[in-house]
C-alpha positions as a LaTeX table, in Angstrom:
\begin{tabular}{lrrr}
\hline
Residue & $x$ (\AA) & $y$ (\AA) & $z$ (\AA) \\
\hline
Met1 & 0.29 & 0.51 & 0.17 \\
Phe2 & 1.57 & 2.70 & $-1.25$ \\
Met3 & 0.81 & 6.83 & 0.13 \\
Glu4 & $-0.05$ & 9.59 & $-2.54$ \\
Gln5 & 1.61 & 13.14 & $-0.98$ \\
Gln6 & 0.49 & 15.69 & $-3.21$ \\
Phe7 & 3.42 & 18.49 & $-3.25$ \\
Glu8 & 3.25 & 22.28 & $-4.76$ \\
Leu9 & 6.29 & 22.87 & $-7.07$ \\
Glu10 & 8.33 & 26.64 & $-6.73$ \\
Glu11 & 8.76 & 28.39 & $-9.74$ \\
Ala12 & 12.73 & 26.74 & $-10.63$ \\
Pro13 & 15.04 & 29.56 & $-10.30$ \\
Pro14 & 16.93 & 30.97 & $-12.98$ \\
Ile15 & 20.36 & 28.63 & $-15.14$ \\
Arg16 & 21.25 & 31.60 & $-16.81$ \\
Asp17 & 24.48 & 33.32 & $-16.04$ \\
Gln18 & 24.95 & 30.32 & $-13.14$ \\
Val19 & 28.47 & 28.08 & $-12.90$ \\
Phe20 & 27.26 & 24.19 & $-12.07$ \\
Glu21 & 30.06 & 21.70 & $-10.55$ \\
Arg22 & 30.22 & 18.07 & $-12.23$ \\
Ile23 & 29.81 & 15.00 & $-11.36$ \\
Ser24 & 30.37 & 11.53 & $-13.18$ \\
Ile25 & 27.07 & 9.79 & $-13.08$ \\
Glu26 & 29.62 & 6.97 & $-11.23$ \\
Asn27 & 29.75 & 9.95 & $-8.11$ \\
Ala28 & 25.64 & 10.37 & $-8.52$ \\
Ile29 & 25.30 & 7.20 & $-8.79$ \\
Lys30 & 27.37 & 6.29 & $-5.35$ \\
Lys31 & 25.29 & 9.99 & $-3.31$ \\
Phe32 & 21.89 & 7.87 & $-3.65$ \\
Tyr33 & 20.22 & 6.09 & $-0.80$ \\
Val34 & 18.23 & 3.74 & $-1.71$ \\
Glu35 & 16.55 & 1.09 & $-0.02$ \\
Phe36 & 14.92 & $-1.97$ & $-0.62$ \\
Ser37 & 12.09 & $-4.04$ & 1.07 \\
Cys38 & 9.57 & $-5.94$ & 0.96 \\
Asn39 & 5.54 & $-5.57$ & 2.24 \\
Met40 & 5.39 & $-7.64$ & 4.13 \\
Asn41 & 2.13 & $-6.24$ & 6.22 \\
Tyr42 & 0.83 & $-5.62$ & 2.81 \\
Tyr43 & 1.40 & $-9.10$ & 1.58 \\
Leu44 & $-0.17$ & $-10.58$ & 4.56 \\
Glu45 & $-2.90$ & $-9.12$ & 4.30 \\
His46 & $-3.52$ & $-9.82$ & 0.99 \\
Gln47 & $-2.77$ & $-13.83$ & 0.77 \\
Asp48 & $-3.56$ & $-13.90$ & $-3.67$ \\
Glu49 & $-0.37$ & $-11.37$ & $-4.44$ \\
Ile50 & 1.54 & $-13.73$ & $-1.91$ \\
Glu51 & 0.35 & $-16.85$ & $-4.50$ \\
Lys52 & $-0.10$ & $-15.47$ & $-7.43$ \\
Asp53 & 3.85 & $-14.14$ & $-6.70$ \\
Leu54 & 5.45 & $-17.18$ & $-5.81$ \\
Gly55 & 2.82 & $-19.34$ & $-8.17$ \\
Gln56 & 1.98 & $-21.47$ & $-5.78$ \\
Ser57 & $-0.71$ & $-21.57$ & $-2.95$ \\
Val58 & 0.49 & $-21.31$ & 0.68 \\
Asp59 & $-1.18$ & $-22.03$ & 3.99 \\
Leu60 & $-0.81$ & $-18.56$ & 5.56 \\
Asn61 & $-1.81$ & $-19.85$ & 9.29 \\
His62 & 1.44 & $-22.93$ & 9.42 \\
Ile63 & 3.89 & $-19.78$ & 7.62 \\
Leu64 & 3.00 & $-16.95$ & 10.67 \\
Asn65 & 2.74 & $-19.16$ & 13.34 \\
Asn66 & 6.35 & $-20.35$ & 12.07 \\
Arg67 & 9.15 & $-17.38$ & 11.99 \\
Asn68 & 11.60 & $-19.12$ & 10.23 \\
Glu69 & 9.10 & $-19.77$ & 7.80 \\
Leu70 & 8.43 & $-16.20$ & 7.21 \\
Lys71 & 11.53 & $-14.71$ & 7.18 \\
Lys72 & 11.66 & $-17.18$ & 4.28 \\
Leu73 & 8.26 & $-16.08$ & 2.60 \\
Glu74 & 9.84 & $-12.62$ & 3.09 \\
Gln75 & 13.07 & $-13.64$ & 1.35 \\
Glu76 & 11.65 & $-15.02$ & $-1.11$ \\
Leu77 & 9.08 & $-11.94$ & $-2.05$ \\
Phe78 & 11.82 & $-9.57$ & $-1.79$ \\
Tyr79 & 13.76 & $-11.36$ & $-4.48$ \\
Leu80 & 11.48 & $-12.14$ & $-6.54$ \\
Gln81 & 10.27 & $-8.07$ & $-6.36$ \\
Met82 & 14.51 & $-7.58$ & $-7.12$ \\
Ser83 & 14.57 & $-9.87$ & $-10.29$ \\
Lys84 & 11.34 & $-7.70$ & $-11.75$ \\
Ile85 & 13.12 & $-4.64$ & $-11.05$ \\
Leu86 & 16.29 & $-6.15$ & $-12.85$ \\
Asp87 & 13.77 & $-7.79$ & $-15.65$ \\
Glu88 & 15.46 & $-11.80$ & $-14.07$ \\
Asn89 & 12.48 & $-12.77$ & $-13.69$ \\
Asp90 & 12.12 & $-16.34$ & $-15.15$ \\
Asp91 & 15.44 & $-16.90$ & $-13.07$ \\
Ala92 & 13.84 & $-15.94$ & $-10.88$ \\
Asn93 & 11.41 & $-18.03$ & $-10.69$ \\
Asp94 & 13.11 & $-21.56$ & $-11.71$ \\
Cys95 & 15.21 & $-20.80$ & $-9.22$ \\
Val96 & 12.67 & $-19.67$ & $-6.66$ \\
Gln97 & 10.90 & $-23.51$ & $-6.69$ \\
Gln98 & 13.77 & $-25.24$ & $-7.28$ \\
Gln99 & 14.08 & $-24.27$ & $-3.36$ \\
Ser100 & 10.58 & $-25.18$ & $-3.35$ \\
Asn101 & 11.17 & $-28.27$ & $-4.54$ \\
Lys102 & 14.98 & $-28.66$ & $-2.24$ \\
Ala103 & 12.73 & $-27.86$ & 0.86 \\
Asn104 & 9.54 & $-30.37$ & $-0.05$ \\
Asn105 & 11.99 & $-33.30$ & $-0.87$ \\
Asn106 & 13.57 & $-32.41$ & 2.40 \\
Thr107 & 10.23 & $-32.91$ & 4.83 \\
\hline
\end{tabular}
């Protein structure tokens, strides 16, 4: 769930006759601060989204009663989100499915 914020834009100052420091793209990227996270509150309120993203049904009651399973679920969902952002979705689904199969075979 994302919060919408409205901002009023101020009039931009004139830039003519002003000197700006140049910075390389590499140095600019180093100054970025980006935090990636998985919104588990949203997922836990929308089990259908968990199942859609994982491509399988889940026993949410079992997961909620097991801290390790909840952490594992969060990691899998986060991995899938990052894979989508980085456009590596096909490999991500295969990897998660392989991990899921291994876990099921070990039980």
